[in-house]
XYZ file of C-alpha atoms in Angstrom:
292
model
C 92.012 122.032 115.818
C 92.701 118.182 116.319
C 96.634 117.572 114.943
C 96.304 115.929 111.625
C 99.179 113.244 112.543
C 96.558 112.455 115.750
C 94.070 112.012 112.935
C 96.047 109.756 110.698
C 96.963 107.198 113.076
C 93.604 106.720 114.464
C 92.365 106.056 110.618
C 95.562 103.912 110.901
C 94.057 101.527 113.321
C 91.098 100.747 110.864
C 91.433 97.006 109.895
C 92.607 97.801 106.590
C 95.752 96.190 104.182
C 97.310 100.202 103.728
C 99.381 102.414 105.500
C 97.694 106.109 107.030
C 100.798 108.518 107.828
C 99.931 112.265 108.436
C 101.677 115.166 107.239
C 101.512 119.106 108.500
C 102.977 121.949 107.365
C 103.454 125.123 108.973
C 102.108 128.479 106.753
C 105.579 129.219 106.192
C 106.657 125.656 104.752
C 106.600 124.572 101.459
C 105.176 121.156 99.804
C 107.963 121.340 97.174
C 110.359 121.773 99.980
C 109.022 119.419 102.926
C 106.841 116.731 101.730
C 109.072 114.758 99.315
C 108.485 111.402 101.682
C 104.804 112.170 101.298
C 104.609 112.453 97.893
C 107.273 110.187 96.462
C 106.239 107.102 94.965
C 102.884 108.348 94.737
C 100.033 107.686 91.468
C 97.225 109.733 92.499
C 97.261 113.234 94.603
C 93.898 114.791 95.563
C 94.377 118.780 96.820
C 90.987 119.512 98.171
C 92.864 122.405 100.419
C 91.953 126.024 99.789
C 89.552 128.932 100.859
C 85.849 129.002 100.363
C 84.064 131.121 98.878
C 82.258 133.123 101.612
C 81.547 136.188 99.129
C 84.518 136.189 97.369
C 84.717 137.201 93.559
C 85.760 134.245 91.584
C 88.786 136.096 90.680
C 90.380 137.442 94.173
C 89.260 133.203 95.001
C 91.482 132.756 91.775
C 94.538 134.272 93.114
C 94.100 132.914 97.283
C 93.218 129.249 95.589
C 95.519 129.647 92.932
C 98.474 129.985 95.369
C 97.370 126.705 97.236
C 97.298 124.357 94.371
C 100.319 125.573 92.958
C 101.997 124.432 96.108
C 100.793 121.358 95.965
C 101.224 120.692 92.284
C 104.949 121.988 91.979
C 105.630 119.288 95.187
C 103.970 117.023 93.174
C 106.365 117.540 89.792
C 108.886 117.752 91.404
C 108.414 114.597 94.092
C 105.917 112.325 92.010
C 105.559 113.713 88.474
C 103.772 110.672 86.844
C 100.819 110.984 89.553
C 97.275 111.741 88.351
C 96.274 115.342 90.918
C 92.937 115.189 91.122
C 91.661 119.025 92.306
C 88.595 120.023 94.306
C 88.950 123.127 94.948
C 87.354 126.629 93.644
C 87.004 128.207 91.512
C 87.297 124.585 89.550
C 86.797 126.001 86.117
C 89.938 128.441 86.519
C 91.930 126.587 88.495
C 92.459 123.320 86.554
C 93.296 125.353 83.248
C 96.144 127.231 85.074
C 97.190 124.134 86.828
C 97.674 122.110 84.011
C 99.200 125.112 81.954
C 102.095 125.299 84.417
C 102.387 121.490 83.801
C 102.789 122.137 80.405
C 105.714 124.660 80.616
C 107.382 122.968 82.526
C 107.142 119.867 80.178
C 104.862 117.559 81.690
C 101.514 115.677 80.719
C 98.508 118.610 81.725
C 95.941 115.617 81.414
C 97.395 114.535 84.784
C 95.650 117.760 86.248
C 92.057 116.802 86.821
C 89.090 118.589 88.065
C 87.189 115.896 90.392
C 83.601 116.720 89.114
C 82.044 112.836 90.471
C 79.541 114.804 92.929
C 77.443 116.063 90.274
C 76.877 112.448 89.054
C 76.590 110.902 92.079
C 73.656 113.710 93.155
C 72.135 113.051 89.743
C 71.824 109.784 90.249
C 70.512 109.965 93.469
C 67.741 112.305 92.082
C 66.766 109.953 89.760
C 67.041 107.268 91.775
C 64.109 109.418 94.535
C 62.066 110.518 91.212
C 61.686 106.650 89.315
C 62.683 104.477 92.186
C 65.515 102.581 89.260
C 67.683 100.522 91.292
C 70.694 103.282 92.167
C 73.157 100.997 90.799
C 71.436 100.757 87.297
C 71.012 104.414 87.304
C 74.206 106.611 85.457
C 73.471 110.304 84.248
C 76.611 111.426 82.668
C 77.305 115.394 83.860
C 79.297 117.499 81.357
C 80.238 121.221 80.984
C 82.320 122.775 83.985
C 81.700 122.452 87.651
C 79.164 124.642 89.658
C 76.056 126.319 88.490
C 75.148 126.815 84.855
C 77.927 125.380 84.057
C 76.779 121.548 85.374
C 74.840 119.835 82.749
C 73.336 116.568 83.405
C 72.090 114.916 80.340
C 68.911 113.382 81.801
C 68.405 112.336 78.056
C 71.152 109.632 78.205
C 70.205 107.754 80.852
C 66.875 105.264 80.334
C 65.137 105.795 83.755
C 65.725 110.131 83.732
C 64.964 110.025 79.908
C 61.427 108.973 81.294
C 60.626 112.149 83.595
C 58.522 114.587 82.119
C 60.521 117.263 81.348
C 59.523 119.812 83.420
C 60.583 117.540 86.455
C 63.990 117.173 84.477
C 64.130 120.971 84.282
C 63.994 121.157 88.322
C 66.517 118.250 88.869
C 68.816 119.894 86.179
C 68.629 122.957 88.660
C 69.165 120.942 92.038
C 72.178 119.284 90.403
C 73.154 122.947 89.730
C 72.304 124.271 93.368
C 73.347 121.086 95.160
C 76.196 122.657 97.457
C 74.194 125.975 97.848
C 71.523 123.192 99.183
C 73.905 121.497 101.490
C 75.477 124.357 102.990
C 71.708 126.503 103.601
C 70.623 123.091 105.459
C 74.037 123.332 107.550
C 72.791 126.723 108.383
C 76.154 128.061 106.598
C 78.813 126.240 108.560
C 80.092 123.921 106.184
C 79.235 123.039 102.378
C 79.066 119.915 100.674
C 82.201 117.754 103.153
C 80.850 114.231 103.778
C 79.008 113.828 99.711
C 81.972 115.052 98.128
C 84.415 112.519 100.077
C 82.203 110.012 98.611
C 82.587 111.514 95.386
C 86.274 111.990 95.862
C 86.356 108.138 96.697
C 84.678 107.302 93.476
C 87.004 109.099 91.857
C 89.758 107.644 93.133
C 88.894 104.030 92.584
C 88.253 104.890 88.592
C 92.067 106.180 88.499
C 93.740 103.352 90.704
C 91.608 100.953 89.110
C 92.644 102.093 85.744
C 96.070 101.608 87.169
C 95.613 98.830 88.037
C 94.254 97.520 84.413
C 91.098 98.231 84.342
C 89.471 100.514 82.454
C 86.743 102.356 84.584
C 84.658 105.454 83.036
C 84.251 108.237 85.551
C 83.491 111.915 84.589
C 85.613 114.654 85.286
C 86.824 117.995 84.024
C 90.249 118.660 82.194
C 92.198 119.740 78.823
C 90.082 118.308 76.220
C 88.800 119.087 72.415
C 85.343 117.254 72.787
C 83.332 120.562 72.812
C 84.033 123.172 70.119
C 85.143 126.673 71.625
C 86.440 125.755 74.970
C 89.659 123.664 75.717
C 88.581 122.670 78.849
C 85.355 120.795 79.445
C 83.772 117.923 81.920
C 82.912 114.397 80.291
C 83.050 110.932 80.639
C 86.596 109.570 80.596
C 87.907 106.334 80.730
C 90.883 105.820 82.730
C 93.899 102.760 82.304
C 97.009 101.950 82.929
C 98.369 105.336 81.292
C 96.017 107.059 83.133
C 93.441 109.142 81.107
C 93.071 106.609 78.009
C 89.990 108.078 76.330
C 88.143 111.086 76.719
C 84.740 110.760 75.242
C 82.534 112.718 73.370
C 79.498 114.193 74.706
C 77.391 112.342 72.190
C 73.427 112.650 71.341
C 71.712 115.289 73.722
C 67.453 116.695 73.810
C 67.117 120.209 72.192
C 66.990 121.647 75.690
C 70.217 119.536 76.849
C 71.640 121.570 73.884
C 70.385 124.930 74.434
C 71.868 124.433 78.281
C 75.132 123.486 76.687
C 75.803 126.361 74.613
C 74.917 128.330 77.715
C 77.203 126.924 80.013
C 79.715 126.990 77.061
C 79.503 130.809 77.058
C 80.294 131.012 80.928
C 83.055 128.389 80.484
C 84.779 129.905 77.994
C 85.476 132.695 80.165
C 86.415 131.225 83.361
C 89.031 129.240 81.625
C 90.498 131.604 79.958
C 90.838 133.689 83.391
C 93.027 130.398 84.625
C 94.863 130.536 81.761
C 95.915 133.923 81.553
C 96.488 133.772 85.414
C 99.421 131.145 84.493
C 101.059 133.000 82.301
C 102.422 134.913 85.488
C 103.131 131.396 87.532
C 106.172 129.525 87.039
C 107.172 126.361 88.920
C 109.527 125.928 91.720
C 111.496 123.226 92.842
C 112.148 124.098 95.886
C 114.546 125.769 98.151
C 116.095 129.341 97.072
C 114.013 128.793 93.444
């Protein structure tokens, strides 16, 4: 494996007005104990670290996942604890819940734990874009629910140019938004998933926070602790982001009877998942480093 500090100063070279410095741990190190000139200072964290799937159960990913991003996030409380963490990792629908529970015992903000959901947009607007041939930049399908399968709703219905493909097109691009990484990774004959698309996505992400930061306000979609959909405390929709961070999270608004139907599906599944983060965090509690 190429070192990662190799990796970061070539990047560094690229005629760019920022900084690239690299950072490696050994297996036995930990983030809350070795990466407090990393982190400090910092207002947005991305952990897209973990283990894939590869026929794991959601909840044995749970627990290997689970031990990852608390790592990262107790480094990051401790080290930067007004930062936005942005997570893309799996399973996304447990591990943001649990995340941002420890957050909250330990007193902090669990809006700043955010599941990075931008690649189901960006691959529903793409689709669109294929199907009507809209200008790509005119096209915006907001994506709601959780992340992966059933769970990923794109409301077609919301958007003028995928409002006007017969629905039982919509029905297939509703499932290829679904299937996208499952896609991906059969076309890369199993060695890798979805790496290159979601960097974009991660990037688009990124530039919504910072730019909210920065003052101003940029919508992106995105899943975290929210009371927009009835049943679930945890859902993916638009949100605007500003100098506090997450300013607004917005409803899911007006959606086609089958957008519905979908929903309350994927509502069903959600619940669930969520709930399996949660209760996963009541055993977790948050180290700050050495003997703790």
């Amino acid at each position: 494996m190429t070192p990662p500090e190799g990796i970061g100063l070539d990047v560094d070279h690229i005629g760019r007005r920022c900084e690239v410095k690299a950072y490696s741990l050994e297996a036995v190190q930990r983030p809350v104990d070795h990466l407090e000139e990393c982190l400090t200072g910092c207002s947005l964290v991305i952990a897209c670290a973990g283990w894939p799937h590869n026929g794991r159960t959601a909840r044995d990913l749970l627990k290997l996942n689970g031990n990852v991003a608390k790592n990262i996030v107790e480094a990051c409380a401790k080290f930067c604890p007004e930062a936005i963490i942005g997570i893309v990792m799996n399973p996304m629908n447990s591990l943001v819940p649990a995340m941002a529970r420890l957050y909250e015992k330990s007193g902090l903000d669990p809006r700043q734990i955010i599941g990075i959901t931008s690649l189901d947009g960006v691959r529903a607007n793409k689709f669109v874009h294929i199907e009507t041939e809209a200008p790509i930049e005119n096209v915006s399908v907001p994506v709601v629910g959780g992340n992966a399968g059933p769970c990923t709703i794109p409301l077609f219905s919301q958007d003028p140019a995928a409002a006007s493909i017969p629905e039982a097109r919509q029905a297939e691009l509703v499932r290829r938004v679904q299937e996208g990484t499952a896609e991906v990774t059969a076309a890369k004959k199993g060695k890798s998933g979805a790496t290159l698309s979601q960097a974009y996505a991660c990037c688009r992400f990124a530039r919504a926070v910072l730019g909210g930061l920065a003052g101003s306000r940029i919508r992106e979609s995105c899943f975290l602790k929210s009371d927009v959909c009835e049943g679930v405390p945890y859902f993916a929709s638009q949100v605007t982001f500003g100098k506090k961070g997450v300013e607004q999270v917005h409803p899911v608004g007006k959606v086609s009877k089958r957008e519905a139907e979908l929903l309350a599906e994927a509502v069903g599944v959600l619940r669930q998942e969520v709930e399996d983060g949660l209760q996963y965090a009541e055993g977790l509690s948050m180290s700050t480093g050495g003997a703790s």
